[in-house]
Every structure is written in C-alpha cells, then in structure tokens.
PDB file of C-alpha atoms and ligand atoms in Angstrom:
ATOM      1  CA  ALA K 299      77.917  96.418 -62.747  1.00  0.00           C
ATOM      2  CA  LYS K 300      75.342  98.338 -64.530  1.00  0.00           C
ATOM      3  CA  HIS K 301      74.256  99.771 -60.908  1.00  0.00           C
ATOM      4  CA  ALA K 302      77.806 100.618 -59.351  1.00  0.00           C
ATOM      5  CA  GLY K 303      77.350 103.929 -58.672  1.00  0.00           C
ATOM      6  CA  LYS K 304      73.811 103.024 -57.122  1.00  0.00           C
ATOM      7  CA  ASN K 305      75.256 100.898 -54.834  1.00  0.00           C
ATOM      8  CA  ALA K 306      78.293 102.885 -54.246  1.00  0.00           C
ATOM      9  CA  VAL K 307      76.265 105.670 -52.692  1.00  0.00           C
ATOM     10  CA  ARG K 308      73.703 102.812 -50.562  1.00  0.00           C
ATOM     11  CA  ALA K 309      76.617 101.948 -49.052  1.00  0.00           C
ATOM     12  CA  PHE K 310      77.172 105.166 -47.531  1.00  0.00           C
ATOM     13  CA  HIS K 311      73.546 105.239 -46.797  1.00  0.00           C
ATOM     14  CA  PRO K 312      72.689 104.194 -43.510  1.00  0.00           C
ATOM     15  CA  ALA K 313      69.275 103.489 -43.891  1.00  0.00           C
ATOM     16  CA  MET K 314      69.074 102.192 -47.317  1.00  0.00           C
ATOM     17  CA  GLY K 315      71.636 100.048 -45.993  1.00  0.00           C
ATOM     18  CA  SER K 316      69.109  98.072 -43.771  1.00  0.00           C
ATOM     19  CA  GLN K 317      66.733  98.700 -46.452  1.00  0.00           C
ATOM     20  CA  THR K 318      68.870  96.091 -48.165  1.00  0.00           C
ATOM     21  CA  THR K 319      68.733  94.146 -45.160  1.00  0.00           C
ATOM     22  CA  GLU K 320      65.727  93.325 -44.627  1.00  0.00           C
ATOM     23  CA  ARG K 321      64.611  92.364 -47.934  1.00  0.00           C
ATOM     24  CA  MET K 322      67.729  89.520 -47.426  1.00  0.00           C
ATOM     25  CA  ASP K 323      66.355  88.785 -44.276  1.00  0.00           C
ATOM     26  CA  LEU K 324      62.768  88.417 -45.707  1.00  0.00           C
ATOM     27  CA  GLU K 325      64.092  86.563 -48.774  1.00  0.00           C
ATOM     28  CA  ARG K 326      65.988  84.249 -46.013  1.00  0.00           C
ATOM     29  CA  ASP K 327      62.133  83.850 -44.002  1.00  0.00           C
ATOM     30  CA  LEU K 328      60.541  83.295 -47.171  1.00  0.00           C
ATOM     31  CA  ARG K 329      62.660  80.467 -48.212  1.00  0.00           C
ATOM     32  CA  GLY K 330      61.625  78.770 -44.939  1.00  0.00           C
ATOM     33  CA  ALA K 331      58.317  79.790 -44.381  1.00  0.00           C
ATOM     34  CA  LEU K 332      57.311  77.809 -47.110  1.00  0.00           C
ATOM     35  CA  VAL K 333      59.043  74.346 -45.601  1.00  0.00           C
ATOM     36  CA  ARG K 334      57.297  75.551 -42.425  1.00  0.00           C
ATOM     37  CA  GLU K 335      53.913  75.879 -44.098  1.00  0.00           C
ATOM     38  CA  GLU K 336      53.982  79.402 -43.090  1.00  0.00           C
ATOM     39  CA  LEU K 337      51.521  80.731 -46.743  1.00  0.00           C
ATOM     40  CA  THR K 338      48.262  80.187 -46.329  1.00  0.00           C
ATOM     41  CA  LEU K 339      45.576  81.453 -48.602  1.00  0.00           C
ATOM     42  CA  HIS K 340      42.524  83.645 -48.485  1.00  0.00           C
ATOM     43  CA  TYR K 341      39.208  83.540 -50.842  1.00  0.00           C
ATOM     44  CA  GLN K 342      37.677  86.405 -52.278  1.00  0.00           C
ATOM     45  CA  PRO K 343      34.436  85.716 -53.835  1.00  0.00           C
ATOM     46  CA  VAL K 344      33.130  86.703 -57.142  1.00  0.00           C
ATOM     47  CA  PHE K 345      29.843  86.987 -58.021  1.00  0.00           C
ATOM     48  CA  SER K 346      27.182  87.407 -60.573  1.00  0.00           C
ATOM     49  CA  GLY K 347      26.200  90.590 -61.851  1.00  0.00           C
ATOM     50  CA  LEU K 348      23.011  88.900 -63.065  1.00  0.00           C
ATOM     51  CA  THR K 349      21.907  86.802 -60.123  1.00  0.00           C
ATOM     52  CA  GLY K 350      24.418  88.514 -57.947  1.00  0.00           C
ATOM     53  CA  ARG K 351      25.842  84.209 -56.865  1.00  0.00           C
ATOM     54  CA  LEU K 352      28.355  82.900 -56.014  1.00  0.00           C
ATOM     55  CA  VAL K 353      30.047  82.317 -59.085  1.00  0.00           C
ATOM     56  CA  GLY K 354      33.842  81.341 -58.136  1.00  0.00           C
ATOM     57  CA  PHE K 355      36.623  82.581 -55.673  1.00  0.00           C
ATOM     58  CA  GLU K 356      39.751  84.518 -55.934  1.00  0.00           C
ATOM     59  CA  ALA K 357      42.456  82.961 -54.165  1.00  0.00           C
ATOM     60  CA  LEU K 358      44.939  85.367 -52.533  1.00  0.00           C
ATOM     61  CA  ALA K 359      48.229  84.304 -50.910  1.00  0.00           C
ATOM     62  CA  ARG K 360      49.224  85.570 -47.606  1.00  0.00           C
ATOM     63  CA  TRP K 361      52.299  84.897 -45.019  1.00  0.00           C
ATOM     64  CA  ASN K 362      51.766  84.092 -41.838  1.00  0.00           C
ATOM     65  CA  HIS K 363      55.463  85.538 -40.907  1.00  0.00           C
ATOM     66  CA  PRO K 364      56.101  84.372 -36.752  1.00  0.00           C
ATOM     67  CA  VAL K 365      57.463  87.812 -36.252  1.00  0.00           C
ATOM     68  CA  GLN K 366      55.348  90.361 -37.971  1.00  0.00           C
ATOM     69  CA  GLY K 367      52.194  88.531 -38.673  1.00  0.00           C
ATOM     70  CA  LEU K 368      49.799  87.963 -41.542  1.00  0.00           C
ATOM     71  CA  LEU K 369      51.924  89.599 -44.761  1.00  0.00           C
ATOM     72  CA  PRO K 370      50.426  90.591 -47.495  1.00  0.00           C
ATOM     73  CA  PRO K 371      51.136  89.560 -51.141  1.00  0.00           C
ATOM     74  CA  GLY K 372      52.378  93.279 -51.716  1.00  0.00           C
ATOM     75  CA  LYS K 373      55.000  92.560 -48.845  1.00  0.00           C
ATOM     76  CA  PHE K 374      56.578  89.350 -50.247  1.00  0.00           C
ATOM     77  CA  ILE K 375      55.209  88.787 -54.060  1.00  0.00           C
ATOM     78  CA  SER K 376      57.448  91.147 -55.018  1.00  0.00           C
ATOM     79  CA  VAL K 377      61.194  89.162 -52.953  1.00  0.00           C
ATOM     80  CA  ALA K 378      59.835  86.594 -53.913  1.00  0.00           C
ATOM     81  CA  GLU K 379      60.063  87.314 -58.093  1.00  0.00           C
ATOM     82  CA  GLU K 380      63.488  88.645 -57.764  1.00  0.00           C
ATOM     83  CA  SER K 381      64.804  85.577 -55.644  1.00  0.00           C
ATOM     84  CA  GLY K 382      62.962  82.981 -57.862  1.00  0.00           C
ATOM     85  CA  LEU K 383      61.204  81.589 -55.079  1.00  0.00           C
ATOM     86  CA  ILE K 384      57.944  82.315 -56.822  1.00  0.00           C
ATOM     87  CA  VAL K 385      58.183  79.418 -58.555  1.00  0.00           C
ATOM     88  CA  PRO K 386      57.806  77.614 -55.708  1.00  0.00           C
ATOM     89  CA  LEU K 387      55.433  79.409 -54.222  1.00  0.00           C
ATOM     90  CA  GLY K 388      53.038  79.655 -57.461  1.00  0.00           C
ATOM     91  CA  ALA K 389      53.372  75.958 -57.820  1.00  0.00           C
ATOM     92  CA  TRP K 390      52.527  75.156 -53.790  1.00  0.00           C
ATOM     93  CA  VAL K 391      49.210  78.160 -54.225  1.00  0.00           C
ATOM     94  CA  LEU K 392      48.426  76.326 -57.287  1.00  0.00           C
ATOM     95  CA  GLN K 393      47.866  72.990 -55.540  1.00  0.00           C
ATOM     96  CA  GLU K 394      46.670  74.287 -52.336  1.00  0.00           C
ATOM     97  CA  ALA K 395      43.629  76.615 -54.587  1.00  0.00           C
ATOM     98  CA  CYS K 396      42.612  73.259 -56.215  1.00  0.00           C
ATOM     99  CA  ARG K 397      42.670  71.192 -53.564  1.00  0.00           C
ATOM    100  CA  GLN K 398      40.248  73.187 -51.620  1.00  0.00           C
ATOM    101  CA  ALA K 399      38.294  73.503 -54.337  1.00  0.00           C
ATOM    102  CA  ALA K 400      37.779  70.779 -54.598  1.00  0.00           C
ATOM    103  CA  ALA K 401      36.971  69.712 -51.336  1.00  0.00           C
ATOM    104  CA  TRP K 402      34.351  72.276 -51.083  1.00  0.00           C
ATOM    105  CA  ARG K 403      31.057  70.841 -52.317  1.00  0.00           C
ATOM    106  CA  ARG K 404      28.121  73.223 -53.818  1.00  0.00           C
ATOM    107  CA  GLU K 405      25.177  71.488 -56.332  1.00  0.00           C
ATOM    108  CA  GLU K 406      26.550  74.726 -58.674  1.00  0.00           C
ATOM    109  CA  ALA K 407      29.633  74.275 -60.049  1.00  0.00           C
ATOM    110  CA  PHE K 408      32.129  77.330 -59.467  1.00  0.00           C
ATOM    111  CA  THR K 409      35.550  78.257 -60.484  1.00  0.00           C
ATOM    112  CA  VAL K 410      38.866  79.406 -58.130  1.00  0.00           C
ATOM    113  CA  SER K 411      40.864  81.616 -60.248  1.00  0.00           C
ATOM    114  CA  VAL K 412      44.610  81.302 -59.325  1.00  0.00           C
ATOM    115  CA  ASN K 413      47.300  84.673 -60.442  1.00  0.00           C
ATOM    116  CA  VAL K 414      50.168  83.186 -61.982  1.00  0.00           C
ATOM    117  CA  SER K 415      53.599  85.275 -61.880  1.00  0.00           C
ATOM    118  CA  PRO K 416      55.891  85.983 -65.362  1.00  0.00           C
ATOM    119  CA  LEU K 417      59.000  83.929 -64.546  1.00  0.00           C
ATOM    120  CA  GLN K 418      56.169  81.583 -63.109  1.00  0.00           C
ATOM    121  CA  PHE K 419      54.575  81.085 -66.639  1.00  0.00           C
ATOM    122  CA  GLU K 420      57.773  81.024 -68.391  1.00  0.00           C
ATOM    123  CA  GLN K 421      59.228  78.237 -66.827  1.00  0.00           C
ATOM    124  CA  PRO K 422      59.546  74.957 -69.624  1.00  0.00           C
ATOM    125  CA  ASP K 423      57.526  72.633 -67.064  1.00  0.00           C
ATOM    126  CA  PHE K 424      54.706  75.214 -66.413  1.00  0.00           C
ATOM    127  CA  ILE K 425      51.843  73.127 -67.807  1.00  0.00           C
ATOM    128  CA  GLU K 426      53.223  70.125 -66.278  1.00  0.00           C
ATOM    129  CA  THR K 427      52.303  72.142 -62.606  1.00  0.00           C
ATOM    130  CA  VAL K 428      49.458  73.285 -63.129  1.00  0.00           C
ATOM    131  CA  GLN K 429      48.247  69.658 -65.004  1.00  0.00           C
ATOM    132  CA  GLN K 430      49.685  68.176 -61.698  1.00  0.00           C
ATOM    133  CA  ALA K 431      47.692  70.265 -59.187  1.00  0.00           C
ATOM    134  CA  VAL K 432      44.393  69.294 -60.968  1.00  0.00           C
ATOM    135  CA  ILE K 433      45.447  65.770 -61.792  1.00  0.00           C
ATOM    136  CA  ARG K 434      46.405  65.270 -57.627  1.00  0.00           C
ATOM    137  CA  SER K 435      43.373  67.826 -56.508  1.00  0.00           C
ATOM    138  CA  GLY K 436      40.945  66.024 -59.409  1.00  0.00           C
ATOM    139  CA  LEU K 437      39.869  69.388 -59.762  1.00  0.00           C
ATOM    140  CA  ASP K 438      37.499  69.631 -62.542  1.00  0.00           C
ATOM    141  CA  PRO K 439      39.981  71.694 -65.399  1.00  0.00           C
ATOM    142  CA  GLN K 440      36.969  73.487 -66.440  1.00  0.00           C
ATOM    143  CA  ARG K 441      36.734  75.343 -62.732  1.00  0.00           C
ATOM    144  CA  LEU K 442      40.336  76.160 -62.640  1.00  0.00           C
ATOM    145  CA  VAL K 443      40.659  80.321 -64.096  1.00  0.00           C
ATOM    146  CA  LEU K 444      44.667  80.714 -64.343  1.00  0.00           C
ATOM    147  CA  GLU K 445      44.918  85.229 -64.079  1.00  0.00           C
ATOM    148  CA  LEU K 446      47.685  86.027 -66.220  1.00  0.00           C
ATOM    149  CA  THR K 447      48.507  90.046 -66.206  1.00  0.00           C
ATOM    150  CA  GLU K 448      49.930  91.632 -69.934  1.00  0.00           C
ATOM    151  CA  SER K 449      53.457  91.561 -68.887  1.00  0.00           C
ATOM    152  CA  VAL K 450      53.460  88.262 -69.203  1.00  0.00           C
ATOM    153  CA  VAL K 451      52.441  88.009 -72.780  1.00  0.00           C
ATOM    154  CA  LEU K 452      54.295  91.212 -73.565  1.00  0.00           C
ATOM    155  CA  ARG K 453      57.484  89.230 -73.241  1.00  0.00           C
ATOM    156  CA  ASN K 454      57.588  86.519 -76.064  1.00  0.00           C
ATOM    157  CA  PRO K 455      53.908  86.957 -77.027  1.00  0.00           C
ATOM    158  CA  GLN K 456      54.585  84.228 -79.365  1.00  0.00           C
ATOM    159  CA  ARG K 457      55.135  81.281 -76.656  1.00  0.00           C
ATOM    160  CA  ALA K 458      52.631  83.222 -74.396  1.00  0.00           C
ATOM    161  CA  ILE K 459      50.023  82.454 -77.044  1.00  0.00           C
ATOM    162  CA  ALA K 460      51.453  78.608 -76.886  1.00  0.00           C
ATOM    163  CA  GLN K 461      51.429  78.161 -73.802  1.00  0.00           C
ATOM    164  CA  MET K 462      47.566  80.096 -72.912  1.00  0.00           C
ATOM    165  CA  THR K 463      46.198  77.339 -76.044  1.00  0.00           C
ATOM    166  CA  HIS K 464      47.524  74.393 -74.063  1.00  0.00           C
ATOM    167  CA  LEU K 465      45.831  75.751 -71.259  1.00  0.00           C
ATOM    168  CA  ARG K 466      42.607  75.780 -72.825  1.00  0.00           C
ATOM    169  CA  MET K 467      43.141  72.810 -74.315  1.00  0.00           C
ATOM    170  CA  LEU K 468      43.268  71.141 -71.083  1.00  0.00           C
ATOM    171  CA  GLY K 469      40.362  72.517 -70.147  1.00  0.00           C
ATOM    172  CA  ILE K 470      41.649  75.126 -68.107  1.00  0.00           C
ATOM    173  CA  LYS K 471      40.633  79.107 -68.111  1.00  0.00           C
ATOM    174  CA  VAL K 472      42.703  82.023 -68.997  1.00  0.00           C
ATOM    175  CA  ALA K 473      42.001  85.522 -67.201  1.00  0.00           C
ATOM    176  CA  LEU K 474      43.799  88.516 -68.519  1.00  0.00           C
ATOM    177  CA  ASP K 475      44.500  90.366 -65.270  1.00  0.00           C
ATOM    178  CA  ASP K 476      44.429  94.103 -64.993  1.00  0.00           C
ATOM    179  CA  PHE K 477      43.585  94.877 -67.959  1.00  0.00           C
ATOM    180  CA  GLY K 478      43.813  98.964 -69.283  1.00  0.00           C
ATOM    181  CA  THR K 479      46.663  99.355 -66.530  1.00  0.00           C
ATOM    182  CA  GLY K 480      49.973  98.736 -69.260  1.00  0.00           C
ATOM    183  CA  GLN K 481      50.390  98.992 -72.832  1.00  0.00           C
ATOM    184  CA  SER K 482      47.868  96.797 -74.640  1.00  0.00           C
ATOM    185  CA  SER K 483      46.922  97.353 -77.945  1.00  0.00           C
ATOM    186  CA  LEU K 484      43.562  96.371 -79.220  1.00  0.00           C
ATOM    187  CA  SER K 485      45.311  94.239 -81.502  1.00  0.00           C
ATOM    188  CA  LEU K 486      47.056  91.771 -78.665  1.00  0.00           C
ATOM    189  CA  LEU K 487      43.542  91.483 -77.399  1.00  0.00           C
ATOM    190  CA  ARG K 488      42.251  90.734 -80.480  1.00  0.00           C
ATOM    191  CA  THR K 489      45.009  87.250 -80.969  1.00  0.00           C
ATOM    192  CA  LEU K 490      45.310  86.067 -77.165  1.00  0.00           C
ATOM    193  CA  PRO K 491      43.647  83.040 -76.201  1.00  0.00           C
ATOM    194  CA  ILE K 492      41.613  83.909 -73.517  1.00  0.00           C
ATOM    195  CA  ASP K 493      38.162  84.008 -71.744  1.00  0.00           C
ATOM    196  CA  ILE K 494      38.150  85.989 -68.872  1.00  0.00           C
ATOM    197  CA  LEU K 495      39.128  89.515 -68.796  1.00  0.00           C
ATOM    198  CA  LYS K 496      39.446  91.329 -65.675  1.00  0.00           C
ATOM    199  CA  ILE K 497      38.861  94.960 -65.595  1.00  0.00           C
ATOM    200  CA  ASP K 498      41.418  96.904 -63.281  1.00  0.00           C
ATOM    201  CA  ARG K 499      40.035  98.019 -59.734  1.00  0.00           C
ATOM    202  CA  SER K 500      41.301 101.604 -61.061  1.00  0.00           C
ATOM    203  CA  PHE K 501      38.765 102.237 -64.061  1.00  0.00           C
ATOM    204  CA  VAL K 502      36.169 100.579 -61.637  1.00  0.00           C
ATOM    205  CA  GLN K 503      37.234 103.316 -58.696  1.00  0.00           C
ATOM    206  CA  ASP K 504      38.020 105.886 -61.205  1.00  0.00           C
ATOM    207  CA  GLU K 505      40.837 108.029 -59.565  1.00  0.00           C
ATOM    208  CA  THR K 506      40.321 110.681 -61.896  1.00  0.00           C
ATOM    209  CA  GLY K 507      37.041 111.806 -60.074  1.00  0.00           C
ATOM    210  CA  ASN K 508      35.720 112.460 -63.791  1.00  0.00           C
ATOM    211  CA  LEU K 509      32.673 109.358 -63.589  1.00  0.00           C
ATOM    212  CA  GLU K 510      31.798 110.020 -67.384  1.00  0.00           C
ATOM    213  CA  ALA K 511      35.044 109.243 -69.099  1.00  0.00           C
ATOM    214  CA  ALA K 512      35.603 106.449 -66.613  1.00  0.00           C
ATOM    215  CA  GLN K 513      32.022 105.370 -67.285  1.00  0.00           C
ATOM    216  CA  VAL K 514      32.828 105.181 -71.195  1.00  0.00           C
ATOM    217  CA  MET K 515      35.767 103.311 -71.050  1.00  0.00           C
ATOM    218  CA  VAL K 516      34.211 100.542 -69.034  1.00  0.00           C
ATOM    219  CA  ASP K 517      31.355 100.590 -71.565  1.00  0.00           C
ATOM    220  CA  VAL K 518      33.580  99.887 -74.398  1.00  0.00           C
ATOM    221  CA  ILE K 519      35.720  97.772 -72.120  1.00  0.00           C
ATOM    222  CA  ILE K 520      32.758  95.534 -71.385  1.00  0.00           C
ATOM    223  CA  THR K 521      31.104  95.365 -75.072  1.00  0.00           C
ATOM    224  CA  MET K 522      34.375  95.113 -76.921  1.00  0.00           C
ATOM    225  CA  ALA K 523      35.517  91.545 -74.994  1.00  0.00           C
ATOM    226  CA  HIS K 524      31.702  90.433 -74.970  1.00  0.00           C
ATOM    227  CA  ARG K 525      32.263  90.827 -79.200  1.00  0.00           C
ATOM    228  CA  PHE K 526      35.283  88.568 -79.057  1.00  0.00           C
ATOM    229  CA  ARG K 527      33.184  86.402 -76.712  1.00  0.00           C
ATOM    230  CA  MET K 528      34.904  86.582 -73.434  1.00  0.00           C
ATOM    231  CA  HIS K 529      33.600  87.148 -69.919  1.00  0.00           C
ATOM    232  CA  VAL K 530      34.381  90.514 -68.141  1.00  0.00           C
ATOM    233  CA  VAL K 531      35.059  90.507 -64.585  1.00  0.00           C
ATOM    234  CA  ALA K 532      35.082  94.164 -62.180  1.00  0.00           C
ATOM    235  CA  GLU K 533      37.174  94.172 -59.652  1.00  0.00           C
ATOM    236  CA  GLY K 534      37.363  96.276 -56.659  1.00  0.00           C
ATOM    237  CA  VAL K 535      33.530  96.815 -55.948  1.00  0.00           C
ATOM    238  CA  GLU K 536      33.366  99.323 -53.068  1.00  0.00           C
ATOM    239  CA  THR K 537      30.294 101.489 -53.518  1.00  0.00           C
ATOM    240  CA  ARG K 538      26.642 100.664 -54.459  1.00  0.00           C
ATOM    241  CA  GLU K 539      27.161 103.011 -57.491  1.00  0.00           C
ATOM    242  CA  GLN K 540      29.579 101.063 -58.564  1.00  0.00           C
ATOM    243  CA  LEU K 541      28.043  98.033 -58.417  1.00  0.00           C
ATOM    244  CA  SER K 542      24.693  99.034 -60.099  1.00  0.00           C
ATOM    245  CA  LEU K 543      26.335 100.738 -63.228  1.00  0.00           C
ATOM    246  CA  LEU K 544      27.971  97.613 -63.542  1.00  0.00           C
ATOM    247  CA  LYS K 545      25.243  95.864 -63.431  1.00  0.00           C
ATOM    248  CA  THR K 546      23.801  98.391 -65.631  1.00  0.00           C
ATOM    249  CA  LEU K 547      26.626  97.590 -68.472  1.00  0.00           C
ATOM    250  CA  GLY K 548      26.351  93.750 -68.287  1.00  0.00           C
ATOM    251  CA  CYS K 549      29.376  92.767 -66.523  1.00  0.00           C
ATOM    252  CA  ASP K 550      29.120  89.781 -66.197  1.00  0.00           C
ATOM    253  CA  SER K 551      30.725  89.184 -62.763  1.00  0.00           C
ATOM    254  CA  VAL K 552      32.053  91.419 -59.896  1.00  0.00           C
ATOM    255  CA  GLN K 553      34.045  91.338 -56.695  1.00  0.00           C
ATOM    256  CA  GLY K 554      34.985  93.363 -54.516  1.00  0.00           C
ATOM    257  CA  PHE K 555      34.887  95.288 -50.652  1.00  0.00           C
ATOM    258  CA  LEU K 556      31.411  95.712 -50.777  1.00  0.00           C
ATOM    259  CA  LEU K 557      30.140  92.206 -51.309  1.00  0.00           C
ATOM    260  CA  ALA K 558      32.767  90.530 -49.915  1.00  0.00           C
ATOM    261  CA  ARG K 559      36.737  90.749 -48.455  1.00  0.00           C
ATOM    262  CA  PRO K 560      39.216  88.083 -48.612  1.00  0.00           C
ATOM    263  CA  VAL K 561      39.137  85.285 -45.830  1.00  0.00           C
ATOM    264  CA  PRO K 562      40.187  82.648 -44.956  1.00  0.00           C
ATOM    265  CA  ALA K 563      38.996  79.022 -46.656  1.00  0.00           C
ATOM    266  CA  SER K 564      37.318  78.096 -43.225  1.00  0.00           C
ATOM    267  CA  GLU K 565      35.189  81.765 -43.766  1.00  0.00           C
ATOM    268  CA  ALA K 566      34.892  81.259 -48.005  1.00  0.00           C
ATOM    269  CA  GLU K 567      32.922  77.791 -47.021  1.00  0.00           C
ATOM    270  CA  LYS K 568      29.968  79.754 -45.813  1.00  0.00           C
ATOM    271  CA  PHE K 569      29.319  81.499 -49.154  1.00  0.00           C
ATOM    272  CA  LEU K 570      28.692  77.996 -50.576  1.00  0.00           C
TER     273      LEU K 570
HETATM  274  P1  C2E M 649      45.073  91.500 -57.971  1.00  0.00           P
HETATM  275  O1  C2E M 649      45.302  90.203 -58.485  1.00  0.00           O
HETATM  276  O2  C2E M 649      44.610  92.729 -58.609  1.00  0.00           O
HETATM  277  O3  C2E M 649      44.287  90.997 -57.053  1.00  0.00           O
HETATM  278  C1  C2E M 649      43.140  91.562 -55.948  1.00  0.00           C
HETATM  279  C2  C2E M 649      43.735  92.465 -54.917  1.00  0.00           C
HETATM  280  O4  C2E M 649      42.832  93.891 -54.407  1.00  0.00           O
HETATM  281  C3  C2E M 649      43.793  91.098 -53.551  1.00  0.00           C
HETATM  282  O5  C2E M 649      44.699  92.376 -53.047  1.00  0.00           O
HETATM  283  C4  C2E M 649      41.981  92.127 -52.441  1.00  0.00           C
HETATM  284  O6  C2E M 649      42.552  92.021 -51.743  1.00  0.00           O
HETATM  285  C5  C2E M 649      42.237  93.224 -53.335  1.00  0.00           C
HETATM  286  N1  C2E M 649      40.992  93.827 -53.744  1.00  0.00           N
HETATM  287  C6  C2E M 649      39.646  92.995 -53.720  1.00  0.00           C
HETATM  288  N2  C2E M 649      38.346  93.760 -53.500  1.00  0.00           N
HETATM  289  C7  C2E M 649      39.050  95.237 -53.465  1.00  0.00           C
HETATM  290  C8  C2E M 649      38.480  96.155 -53.238  1.00  0.00           C
HETATM  291  O7  C2E M 649      37.047  96.816 -53.070  1.00  0.00           O
HETATM  292  N3  C2E M 649      39.003  97.599 -53.182  1.00  0.00           N
HETATM  293  C9  C2E M 649      40.212  97.259 -53.124  1.00  0.00           C
HETATM  294  N4  C2E M 649      41.127  98.385 -52.148  1.00  0.00           N
HETATM  295  N5  C2E M 649      41.267  96.596 -53.184  1.00  0.00           N
HETATM  296  C10 C2E M 649      40.267  94.927 -53.247  1.00  0.00           C
HETATM  297  P2  C2E M 649      45.910  91.505 -52.071  1.00  0.00           P
HETATM  298  O8  C2E M 649      45.679  90.236 -51.799  1.00  0.00           O
HETATM  299  O9  C2E M 649      46.939  92.740 -51.392  1.00  0.00           O
HETATM  300  O10 C2E M 649      47.227  90.800 -53.206  1.00  0.00           O
HETATM  301  C11 C2E M 649      47.530  92.025 -54.463  1.00  0.00           C
HETATM  302  C12 C2E M 649      48.395  91.474 -55.405  1.00  0.00           C
HETATM  303  O11 C2E M 649      49.032  90.293 -55.508  1.00  0.00           O
HETATM  304  C13 C2E M 649      47.130  90.667 -56.278  1.00  0.00           C
HETATM  305  O12 C2E M 649      46.575  91.760 -57.304  1.00  0.00           O
HETATM  306  C14 C2E M 649      48.298  89.792 -56.790  1.00  0.00           C
HETATM  307  O13 C2E M 649      48.606  90.429 -58.428  1.00  0.00           O
HETATM  308  C15 C2E M 649      49.339  89.553 -56.101  1.00  0.00           C
HETATM  309  N6  C2E M 649      48.836  87.782 -55.571  1.00  0.00           N
HETATM  310  C16 C2E M 649      48.171  87.460 -54.234  1.00  0.00           C
HETATM  311  N7  C2E M 649      48.865  86.645 -54.436  1.00  0.00           N
HETATM  312  C17 C2E M 649      49.141  85.974 -55.319  1.00  0.00           C
HETATM  313  C18 C2E M 649      49.984  84.393 -55.932  1.00  0.00           C
HETATM  314  O14 C2E M 649      49.548  83.410 -55.087  1.00  0.00           O
HETATM  315  N8  C2E M 649      50.509  84.715 -56.902  1.00  0.00           N
HETATM  316  C19 C2E M 649      51.291  85.655 -57.490  1.00  0.00           C
HETATM  317  N9  C2E M 649      51.365  85.723 -58.313  1.00  0.00           N
HETATM  318  N10 C2E M 649      50.557  86.831 -57.188  1.00  0.00           N
HETATM  319  C20 C2E M 649      49.739  86.895 -56.372  1.00  0.00           C
HETATM  320 CA1   CA M 650      44.388  89.061 -59.780  1.00  0.00          CA
HETATM  321 CA1   CA M 651      44.239  94.552 -60.272  1.00  0.00          CA
HETATM  322 CA1   CA M 652      47.649  91.788 -60.284  1.00  0.00          CA
END
C-alpha cells in the first residue's frame, strides 16, 4: 500500500512495466533453474600476501541461463533475495562448494569461502544447513569460510553474534565481507567474533584518486585487524602497484584480477 502511488505511475509507463515483467520472468526462471541444475560455481583463487602461494578459493555463483547465457550474480542475487529463493539457492551453493573443496586433493590445506546473504543467515535452521553441508561432504570444517556482510550483523547484532560464535565453535571460520563500505563502527568490530576481515575493493582501487589517503586507510584497517587477531584479505587487486603496497602493509591474503579471475572448477583445479 505504501508504494501504491509509485505503482500507479508505473502502470502508465510501458518501459517500467516491461521491467517488472522481466523481473517476474527472471524469478520464475530462477525457480526452475534450481530444479534443472542450471546454477554453477566459479572459483576465484586467493593467495598469501607473504609467500604468493594459493591459500583458498572464493566460490561465486553463476547461472547458466538457457537463453541469456552465463549470468553473473549481479543479475539474479537480488531477485533471489527478494523472492526468498536465496534460501534454497544458498543451501545449494554451500553443499556444492563443500563437496568440490573436499574432492580437490592437495598436501597443503586451503579454504573455500562461501557468501551468505542476510535472509539465509536469518533462517532458524541456518546452522543446521551449514553442518549438513560439512558432514555430507566430509570437508574439515576448519577449511570452510562463511563471508557475511555488515548488513547481516546490523539487523540484529546480538543474534548475529550468537550465531557467529556457534559457527566458530564448530570450527568454521567467519569473515566480514566488503569491510569499509557500510557504517560499521570500531566498537561493532570489536564485539564481532570474526576470523577474517575482507577489505572492500573500493579501498584497494581507490576511486577517489587520492592514493595517499587510501593508503592510510588500508594501513589503519590492517593494523587494527591484526590487533584484534584477525586475518586480512584484500579483494579487487588489479595492478602491480596495489599488490606491492598491500604486501608492504602486511596484508595476509590477496585476491583480484591481476592474480586470477573466477573460473569454473575444472580450471580452478590447475591452481592446486
Ligand atoms: P563479493 O563477495 O564482493 O565478491 C567479489 C566480486 O568481485 C566477484 O564478483 C568477483 O568476480 C569480483 N572481483 C574479483 N576480483 C576483482 C578485481 O580485481 N576487479 C574487479 N573489478 N572485480 C573483481 P561476482 O562474482 O560478480 O559477484 C558479485 C557479488 O555477488 C559478490 O560480491 C557477492 O556479494 C555476490 N555473490 C556471489 N556469489 C554469491 C552466492 O553464492 N551467494 C550470495 N548470497 N551472494 C553471492
Ligand atoms: Ca565475498
Ligand atoms: Ca566486495
Ligand atoms: Ca559482497
């Protein structure tokens, strides 16, 4: 009812009307995609800032749409969130990432990171879903990282903290994703039971053009995270300059197009 006025305007605007239909089509297709197994995962390698060796992969969802081709998450994750489809979709991502990581063999251990949406995290049986994925795959829970954003935490901090603590008691690692983009306060960060801080791409890439200020920010974030005994991952590394700066500042892990793009499992395997 709140948006009735807006919708009334929309009804007279053919372009907007078709946009809504497009979204409804996408939702219907996505529902079928889960059944038809059109979803797939790409894996982006993550490397040690110190040694340059592979330390893990981030699993990133892709949708092999029968007509539109391979769709990035930007095209369907919001539809999945708004329709609630993110819950079964997210459960599938968890299972598939754990299964794949357990199947890959390597002497040196490596992690697999899975993105978790707020709605998914709020499900009463979320922990159970995670546990099931771990048990079914046989993956060592220490090798699973769940990436959460601030928005997950801010909705209900107390409950989020309790749930994060529970996950860590199971041996699973918790990462705070996109750090620096929201309004997270230092005091919030202090109270969060997290293992890993992921510095958002916007800091690494410095859109402002003010490299010096960006450097100070990244330096402060890394120092602070280390004082809280957190591991720091920088995402979106695209240039040699960014990489060498992050190494100098003591960033634990690095991820970005300079080092490797997200690739299908068959290609990711070559990084092992
Ligand atoms: P994110 O968690 O911040 O993931 C990193 C995104 O940055 C990925 O985009 C990756 O391809 C891209 N990226 C990596 N290195 C670089 C770089 O050097 N430069 C640039 N410009 N981009 C880089 P992608 O795969 O399109 O995913 C976008 C977002 O969709 C993710 O952002 C994440 O929030 C969401 N997402 C992806 N998979 C899932 C999923 O399975 N579940 C949920 N809930 N969200 C997902
Ligand atoms: Ca992520
Ligand atoms: Ca990000
Ligand atoms: Ca994100």
